[in-house]
Amino acid sequence: MSSNKKPEVMSPIKNWASLEACKDYADAVYFGVSDLSLRARTNSLSLEDIPKFASKCHSYGLKAYMTINSVIYNNNLKKAEILVKKAKQGNVDAIIVWDLAVIEIAKKEKMPFFISTQANVSNYKTAEFYKNLGAKRIVLARELTLKQVKEIKDKVDLEIETFVHGAMCVAISGRCILSAYLFGKSSNCGACAQPCRKSWKLIDSKGNEFETQGKYFLNAKDLCMIEFVPELIKAGIDSFKIEGRRRDPKYIRTTAKCYREAVDAHFNNTFTKEKVLKWKKELLEVYNRGFSTGFYFGEPGKEGISYNKADNVSKYEKVLIGHITHYYPKINVALVNLKHKGLSLNKTIQIEGNKTFIEQTINSMEMQHKKVKIAKKGEEIAIKVNKKVFNNDNVFVLKERI
């Protein structure tokens, strides 16, 4: 039944740094390892990391959900069984699946499971079917309206999860064969090459090419439902899922923060248009392809496509300037090799690595124990850092696009 229960805010994870970025805002995270996940080539977590990662999530008060949601072929069955068992042993809270063979393994191992959006659940009868199989939650198809979501929730006593923010696929619930057909990289096996983000030519059967002015006809805008959080809550959605396991820690932190604040504001009766504008401004400053409301209020038309640019339309971009070469823990100082570009005081930098995410302003820097205001490309500098960093962590400067 629909209710006013506080929904879970769930963030995407690709590495340890992602967890550090969202831990103060999210209620749960979802992650995959390098096998049998739809973001397989993105994940830097390994099979061996599962127990430690789940434990770290729990220490922060977060639930940890693991994806095993790629297409499963005969030669994948043993690997799927190993993953399910490892998730069980590692105290993962639930796995996100859709293949019936994996569901059977999960039931055998008494591992709680959610049904992935890959199952394209679009009606209450299908939801009931999966409930009867033992599913604890269903991630509904992205192609449903809010009215349809509410109808399913009203008819089935089962947790419902929907995407509220992030990339939208041009195909139904991500089940696309275009990447596999063109590049031999299957999106359904976690290796999408994203041909939908490229510019296309229009050529008729006689070979005539139409002038398209470099438009991106298949490039769906990102979903953004921040201003409709109250409506999502009233529909009874149990978990707000943020897409973005390929995106950087700043995106993960910002999206978690904004949706956490929006959910809390609704329950505190402080949700206002002014706050929505502030959250949208923050969301527009991190990676995005422009925003739409997806299918929540009907099928998106041309307003749901970003025709003019395939990639990030944020007014800010990260520019790689160098990497960490040494860290002195007793004094919280890092050496930075400015291999790519120089740096000056008062610039905002980001330091990123598998376990690192720091954003800070450079207030001082030294070269050979002397304070400097400007350092050139190729030089090595010492800077104070807010947290521990590691050798080879990348250092970026945030730059406003012209």
Coordinates of C-alpha atoms in Angstrom, one line a residue:
M1 CA 0.0 0.0 0.0
S2 CA 1.1 3.6 -0.7
S3 CA 2.3 5.4 2.4
N4 CA 4.3 8.3 3.7
K5 CA 7.1 6.1 4.9
K6 CA 10.6 7.7 4.6
P7 CA 12.3 6.2 1.5
E8 CA 15.8 4.9 1.4
V9 CA 18.3 7.0 -0.5
M10 CA 20.6 4.6 -2.5
S11 CA 23.9 5.7 -4.1
P12 CA 25.9 4.0 -6.8
I13 CA 29.4 2.7 -6.0
K14 CA 32.4 1.9 -8.3
N15 CA 35.2 2.0 -5.7
W16 CA 36.1 2.7 -2.1
A17 CA 36.3 6.5 -2.8
S18 CA 32.6 6.5 -3.9
L19 CA 31.6 5.1 -0.5
E20 CA 33.6 7.8 1.3
A21 CA 31.8 10.4 -0.9
C22 CA 28.3 9.4 0.0
K23 CA 28.5 7.9 3.5
D24 CA 27.2 10.9 5.3
Y25 CA 24.0 11.1 3.1
A26 CA 23.0 7.8 1.7
D27 CA 21.0 5.0 3.5
A28 CA 22.3 2.3 1.2
V29 CA 24.7 1.7 -1.7
Y30 CA 24.7 -0.7 -4.6
F31 CA 27.9 -2.1 -6.2
G32 CA 29.2 -4.8 -8.4
V33 CA 32.4 -6.6 -8.9
S34 CA 34.3 -7.2 -12.1
D35 CA 32.0 -10.1 -13.1
L36 CA 28.3 -10.4 -14.1
S37 CA 27.4 -6.8 -13.4
L38 CA 26.0 -4.3 -15.9
R39 CA 28.9 -1.9 -15.1
A40 CA 31.5 -4.7 -15.1
R41 CA 34.2 -2.7 -16.7
T42 CA 33.7 0.2 -14.3
N43 CA 33.9 -1.7 -11.0
S44 CA 37.2 -1.7 -9.3
L45 CA 36.0 -3.8 -6.4
S46 CA 37.0 -7.5 -6.5
L47 CA 35.5 -10.7 -5.2
E48 CA 37.9 -10.6 -2.3
D49 CA 36.8 -7.0 -1.4
I50 CA 33.2 -8.0 -0.8
P51 CA 33.4 -8.9 3.0
K52 CA 35.6 -5.8 3.8
F53 CA 33.4 -3.5 1.7
A54 CA 30.1 -4.7 3.2
S55 CA 31.6 -4.4 6.7
K56 CA 32.7 -0.8 5.9
C57 CA 29.3 0.1 4.7
H58 CA 27.7 -1.4 7.9
S59 CA 30.2 0.6 10.1
Y60 CA 28.8 3.7 8.5
G61 CA 25.2 2.6 9.1
L62 CA 24.6 1.9 5.4
K63 CA 23.1 -1.2 3.7
A64 CA 25.1 -2.9 1.0
Y65 CA 23.5 -4.4 -2.1
M66 CA 25.4 -6.2 -4.7
T67 CA 24.5 -6.5 -8.4
I68 CA 24.6 -9.8 -10.3
N69 CA 22.4 -8.6 -13.1
S70 CA 24.1 -9.3 -16.5
V71 CA 22.9 -11.9 -18.9
I72 CA 24.0 -15.3 -17.5
Y73 CA 25.2 -17.9 -20.1
N74 CA 26.0 -21.5 -19.4
N75 CA 29.6 -20.8 -18.7
N76 CA 28.7 -18.1 -16.2
L77 CA 26.6 -20.3 -13.9
K78 CA 29.5 -21.5 -11.7
K79 CA 30.8 -17.9 -11.4
A80 CA 27.2 -16.8 -10.4
E81 CA 27.1 -19.4 -7.7
I82 CA 30.5 -18.2 -6.4
L83 CA 29.3 -14.6 -6.3
V84 CA 26.1 -15.4 -4.5
K85 CA 28.0 -17.5 -1.9
K86 CA 30.6 -14.7 -1.4
A87 CA 27.8 -12.2 -0.9
K88 CA 26.2 -14.4 1.7
Q89 CA 29.5 -15.0 3.5
G90 CA 30.4 -11.3 3.3
N91 CA 27.1 -10.2 5.0
V92 CA 25.9 -8.3 1.9
D93 CA 22.3 -7.2 2.7
A94 CA 20.8 -8.3 -0.6
I95 CA 21.8 -9.1 -4.2
I96 CA 20.1 -7.5 -7.2
V97 CA 19.3 -10.1 -9.8
W98 CA 16.9 -11.1 -12.5
D99 CA 18.0 -14.3 -14.1
L100 CA 16.0 -17.2 -12.8
A101 CA 19.0 -19.4 -12.4
V102 CA 20.6 -16.8 -10.1
I103 CA 17.4 -16.5 -8.2
E104 CA 17.4 -20.3 -7.7
I105 CA 21.0 -20.1 -6.4
A106 CA 20.0 -17.2 -4.1
K107 CA 17.1 -19.2 -2.6
K108 CA 19.3 -22.3 -2.1
E109 CA 21.9 -20.1 -0.2
K110 CA 19.1 -18.2 1.7
M111 CA 20.5 -15.0 0.3
P112 CA 17.9 -12.1 0.2
F113 CA 17.4 -10.8 -3.4
F114 CA 15.9 -7.9 -5.2
I115 CA 14.7 -8.1 -8.8
S116 CA 16.7 -5.9 -11.1
T117 CA 15.2 -3.3 -13.5
Q118 CA 16.6 -5.6 -16.2
A119 CA 13.5 -7.8 -15.6
N120 CA 11.4 -4.9 -16.9
V121 CA 8.7 -5.4 -14.3
S122 CA 5.8 -3.2 -15.6
N123 CA 2.7 -4.6 -14.0
Y124 CA 1.4 -5.9 -10.6
K125 CA 0.9 -9.5 -11.7
T126 CA 4.6 -9.8 -12.6
A127 CA 5.5 -8.1 -9.3
E128 CA 3.3 -10.7 -7.5
F129 CA 5.1 -13.5 -9.4
Y130 CA 8.5 -12.4 -8.2
K131 CA 7.2 -11.9 -4.7
N132 CA 6.0 -15.5 -4.7
L133 CA 9.4 -16.5 -5.8
G134 CA 10.8 -14.9 -2.6
A135 CA 11.9 -11.4 -3.8
K136 CA 12.1 -8.8 -1.1
R137 CA 12.0 -5.9 -3.5
I138 CA 11.5 -5.0 -7.1
V139 CA 13.4 -2.4 -9.1
L140 CA 10.6 -1.3 -11.5
A141 CA 11.1 -0.7 -15.2
R142 CA 12.1 2.9 -15.9
E143 CA 9.4 3.2 -18.6
L144 CA 6.6 3.5 -16.1
T145 CA 4.6 6.6 -15.2
L146 CA 4.3 7.6 -11.6
K147 CA 0.6 6.6 -11.7
Q148 CA 1.6 3.1 -12.9
V149 CA 4.2 2.9 -10.1
K150 CA 1.6 3.8 -7.5
E151 CA -0.9 1.2 -8.9
I152 CA 1.7 -1.5 -8.6
K153 CA 2.6 -0.4 -5.0
D154 CA -1.1 -0.3 -4.0
K155 CA -1.8 -3.8 -5.3
V156 CA 1.3 -5.7 -4.1
D157 CA 2.7 -5.8 -0.6
L158 CA 6.3 -5.6 -1.6
E159 CA 9.1 -3.1 -1.5
I160 CA 9.4 -0.9 -4.6
E161 CA 12.6 0.7 -5.8
T162 CA 12.8 3.2 -8.7
F163 CA 15.5 5.3 -10.3
V164 CA 15.2 9.0 -9.4
H165 CA 18.3 10.5 -10.9
G166 CA 21.0 9.8 -13.5
A167 CA 21.6 8.4 -17.0
M168 CA 18.7 7.1 -19.0
C169 CA 19.1 4.4 -21.6
V170 CA 17.6 4.8 -25.1
A171 CA 16.5 1.1 -24.9
I172 CA 13.9 -0.5 -22.7
S173 CA 15.4 -0.9 -19.2
G174 CA 18.9 -1.0 -20.6
R175 CA 18.3 -4.1 -22.8
C176 CA 20.1 -2.8 -25.8
I177 CA 22.0 -4.8 -28.6
L178 CA 23.3 -1.7 -30.4
S179 CA 26.7 -1.8 -28.7
A180 CA 27.1 -5.5 -29.2
Y181 CA 26.1 -5.2 -32.9
L182 CA 28.4 -2.3 -33.7
F183 CA 31.4 -2.9 -31.5
G184 CA 31.1 -6.4 -30.2
K185 CA 30.7 -5.1 -26.6
S186 CA 27.5 -6.2 -25.0
S187 CA 25.7 -3.8 -22.8
N188 CA 23.8 -6.8 -21.3
C189 CA 27.2 -8.1 -20.1
G190 CA 28.4 -4.9 -18.6
A191 CA 30.5 -3.6 -21.5
C192 CA 28.3 -1.0 -23.2
A193 CA 30.3 1.3 -25.6
Q194 CA 27.4 3.8 -25.6
P195 CA 26.9 4.3 -29.3
C196 CA 23.7 6.2 -28.4
R197 CA 26.0 9.0 -27.2
K198 CA 27.6 9.5 -30.7
S199 CA 26.4 11.7 -33.5
W200 CA 24.7 9.8 -36.3
K201 CA 24.2 10.3 -40.0
L202 CA 20.8 10.0 -41.7
I203 CA 21.0 8.3 -45.1
D204 CA 18.0 7.1 -47.1
S205 CA 17.8 4.0 -49.2
K206 CA 19.1 5.8 -52.3
G207 CA 22.3 7.0 -50.5
N208 CA 21.2 10.6 -49.9
E209 CA 22.6 12.0 -46.8
F210 CA 20.5 14.5 -44.8
E211 CA 22.0 17.5 -43.2
T212 CA 21.9 16.9 -39.4
Q213 CA 24.3 19.6 -38.2
G214 CA 26.0 17.1 -35.9
K215 CA 23.0 16.4 -33.7
Y216 CA 22.8 13.5 -31.2
F217 CA 19.5 11.9 -32.0
L218 CA 19.7 9.0 -29.5
N219 CA 21.3 10.9 -26.6
A220 CA 18.8 10.7 -23.8
K221 CA 19.0 13.4 -21.1
D222 CA 19.6 12.4 -17.5
L223 CA 16.7 11.8 -15.2
C224 CA 16.2 14.3 -12.4
M225 CA 13.2 14.1 -10.0
I226 CA 14.5 16.3 -7.2
E227 CA 11.6 18.8 -7.5
F228 CA 9.0 15.9 -7.4
V229 CA 10.4 14.1 -4.3
P230 CA 7.1 14.7 -2.4
E231 CA 5.1 13.0 -5.2
L232 CA 7.5 10.1 -5.2
I233 CA 7.1 9.6 -1.5
K234 CA 3.3 9.8 -1.7
A235 CA 3.3 7.1 -4.4
G236 CA 4.8 4.8 -1.7
I237 CA 8.2 4.2 -3.3
D238 CA 10.5 2.5 -0.8
S239 CA 13.9 3.3 -2.3
F240 CA 15.2 6.2 -4.4
K241 CA 17.9 4.8 -6.6
I242 CA 20.6 7.2 -8.0
E243 CA 22.2 6.0 -11.2
G244 CA 25.9 6.6 -11.8
R245 CA 28.4 3.9 -11.1
R246 CA 30.6 5.3 -13.9
R247 CA 30.6 8.8 -12.5
D248 CA 33.1 10.4 -10.2
P249 CA 32.9 10.8 -6.4
K250 CA 31.8 14.4 -6.5
Y251 CA 28.8 13.4 -8.5
I252 CA 28.1 10.6 -6.0
R253 CA 28.4 12.9 -3.0
T254 CA 26.3 15.7 -4.5
T255 CA 23.4 13.5 -5.7
A256 CA 23.3 11.7 -2.3
K257 CA 23.4 15.1 -0.5
C258 CA 20.6 16.7 -2.5
Y259 CA 18.2 13.8 -2.4
R260 CA 18.9 13.2 1.3
E261 CA 18.1 16.9 2.0
A262 CA 15.0 16.8 -0.2
V263 CA 13.6 13.7 1.5
D264 CA 14.3 15.1 5.0
A265 CA 12.8 18.5 4.0
H266 CA 9.6 16.8 3.0
F267 CA 9.3 15.1 6.3
N268 CA 10.3 18.2 8.2
N269 CA 7.7 20.3 6.2
T270 CA 10.4 22.5 4.9
F271 CA 10.4 21.5 1.2
T272 CA 10.2 24.7 -0.8
K273 CA 10.7 26.0 -4.3
E274 CA 13.7 27.9 -3.1
K275 CA 15.3 24.7 -1.9
V276 CA 14.5 22.9 -5.1
L277 CA 16.3 25.7 -7.1
K278 CA 19.4 25.3 -4.8
W279 CA 19.4 21.5 -5.2
K280 CA 19.0 21.8 -9.0
K281 CA 21.9 24.3 -9.1
E282 CA 24.1 21.9 -7.2
L283 CA 23.1 19.0 -9.4
L284 CA 23.8 21.0 -12.6
E285 CA 27.3 21.7 -11.4
V286 CA 28.3 18.0 -11.5
Y287 CA 28.3 15.6 -14.4
N288 CA 25.0 15.7 -16.3
R289 CA 23.6 15.5 -19.8
G290 CA 20.8 18.0 -19.1
F291 CA 17.7 16.9 -17.2
S292 CA 14.3 15.5 -17.9
T293 CA 11.6 13.7 -15.8
G294 CA 11.9 10.5 -17.9
F295 CA 8.7 8.5 -18.2
Y296 CA 7.2 9.6 -14.8
F297 CA 4.7 12.0 -16.4
G298 CA 4.3 10.3 -19.8
E299 CA 6.5 9.2 -22.7
P300 CA 9.3 11.7 -23.2
G301 CA 9.4 13.5 -26.6
K302 CA 12.1 15.5 -28.1
E303 CA 12.5 17.4 -24.9
G304 CA 14.0 14.2 -23.4
I305 CA 16.9 14.2 -25.9
S306 CA 20.1 16.2 -25.6
Y307 CA 20.7 17.0 -29.3
N308 CA 23.6 19.4 -29.1
K309 CA 26.1 17.6 -26.9
A310 CA 26.7 14.0 -26.1
D311 CA 28.7 14.4 -22.9
N312 CA 28.8 16.5 -19.8
V313 CA 26.9 19.8 -20.0
S314 CA 27.9 21.0 -16.6
K315 CA 29.5 24.4 -16.6
Y316 CA 32.4 22.9 -14.6
E317 CA 35.0 20.5 -15.8
K318 CA 37.8 18.6 -14.2
V319 CA 41.3 19.1 -15.7
L320 CA 44.0 16.6 -14.8
I321 CA 47.1 18.5 -13.6
G322 CA 49.2 15.7 -12.0
H323 CA 49.4 13.0 -9.5
I324 CA 50.5 12.2 -5.9
T325 CA 54.1 11.0 -5.6
H326 CA 54.4 10.8 -1.8
Y327 CA 52.4 11.3 1.4
Y328 CA 53.7 12.4 4.8
P329 CA 51.1 11.2 7.3
K330 CA 52.6 12.9 10.4
I331 CA 52.2 16.3 8.9
N332 CA 49.4 15.7 6.3
V333 CA 51.5 16.8 3.4
A334 CA 51.5 15.4 -0.1
L335 CA 53.9 15.8 -3.0
V336 CA 52.3 16.5 -6.3
N337 CA 54.0 16.0 -9.7
L338 CA 52.4 18.7 -12.0
K339 CA 53.0 16.5 -15.0
H340 CA 50.2 17.9 -17.1
K341 CA 49.5 21.5 -16.0
G342 CA 50.6 24.2 -13.5
L343 CA 48.8 25.3 -10.4
S344 CA 48.3 28.6 -8.5
L345 CA 47.0 29.5 -5.1
N346 CA 43.3 29.7 -4.3
K347 CA 42.4 27.1 -7.0
T348 CA 40.0 24.3 -6.0
I349 CA 41.5 20.9 -6.6
Q350 CA 40.1 17.3 -6.4
I351 CA 42.3 14.4 -5.5
E352 CA 40.9 11.1 -6.6
G353 CA 42.0 7.5 -6.4
N354 CA 40.5 4.0 -5.7
K355 CA 40.3 4.9 -2.0
T356 CA 40.6 8.7 -2.2
F357 CA 38.2 11.6 -2.7
I358 CA 39.2 15.1 -1.5
E359 CA 38.1 18.5 -2.6
Q360 CA 39.9 21.5 -1.2
T361 CA 41.2 24.9 -2.0
I362 CA 44.9 25.5 -2.2
N363 CA 45.8 28.0 0.4
S364 CA 49.6 27.4 0.4
M365 CA 52.2 25.4 -1.4
E366 CA 55.9 24.9 -1.3
M367 CA 58.7 24.0 -3.6
Q368 CA 62.0 22.9 -2.1
H369 CA 60.8 24.2 1.3
K370 CA 60.0 27.7 0.0
K371 CA 56.4 29.0 -0.3
V372 CA 55.3 29.8 -3.8
K373 CA 52.2 31.3 -5.4
I374 CA 52.5 29.7 -8.8
A375 CA 54.0 26.3 -9.9
K376 CA 54.6 25.4 -13.5
K377 CA 53.9 22.3 -15.5
G378 CA 56.6 19.7 -14.8
E379 CA 57.4 21.0 -11.3
E380 CA 56.8 19.1 -8.0
I381 CA 55.1 20.9 -5.1
A382 CA 54.1 20.1 -1.5
I383 CA 50.6 20.8 -0.3
K384 CA 48.6 20.3 2.9
V385 CA 45.8 17.7 2.4
N386 CA 42.7 17.2 4.5
K387 CA 42.9 13.4 4.5
K388 CA 45.2 10.5 3.7
V389 CA 46.2 10.2 0.1
F390 CA 48.0 7.5 -1.9
N391 CA 50.8 7.4 -4.5
N392 CA 49.4 7.8 -8.0
D393 CA 46.1 9.4 -6.9
N394 CA 45.2 11.8 -9.6
V395 CA 45.0 15.6 -8.9
F396 CA 42.5 17.7 -10.9
V397 CA 41.7 21.4 -10.9
L398 CA 38.1 22.5 -11.3
K399 CA 37.6 24.9 -14.1
E400 CA 34.6 26.8 -15.3
R401 CA 33.9 26.2 -19.0
I402 CA 34.1 29.2 -21.3

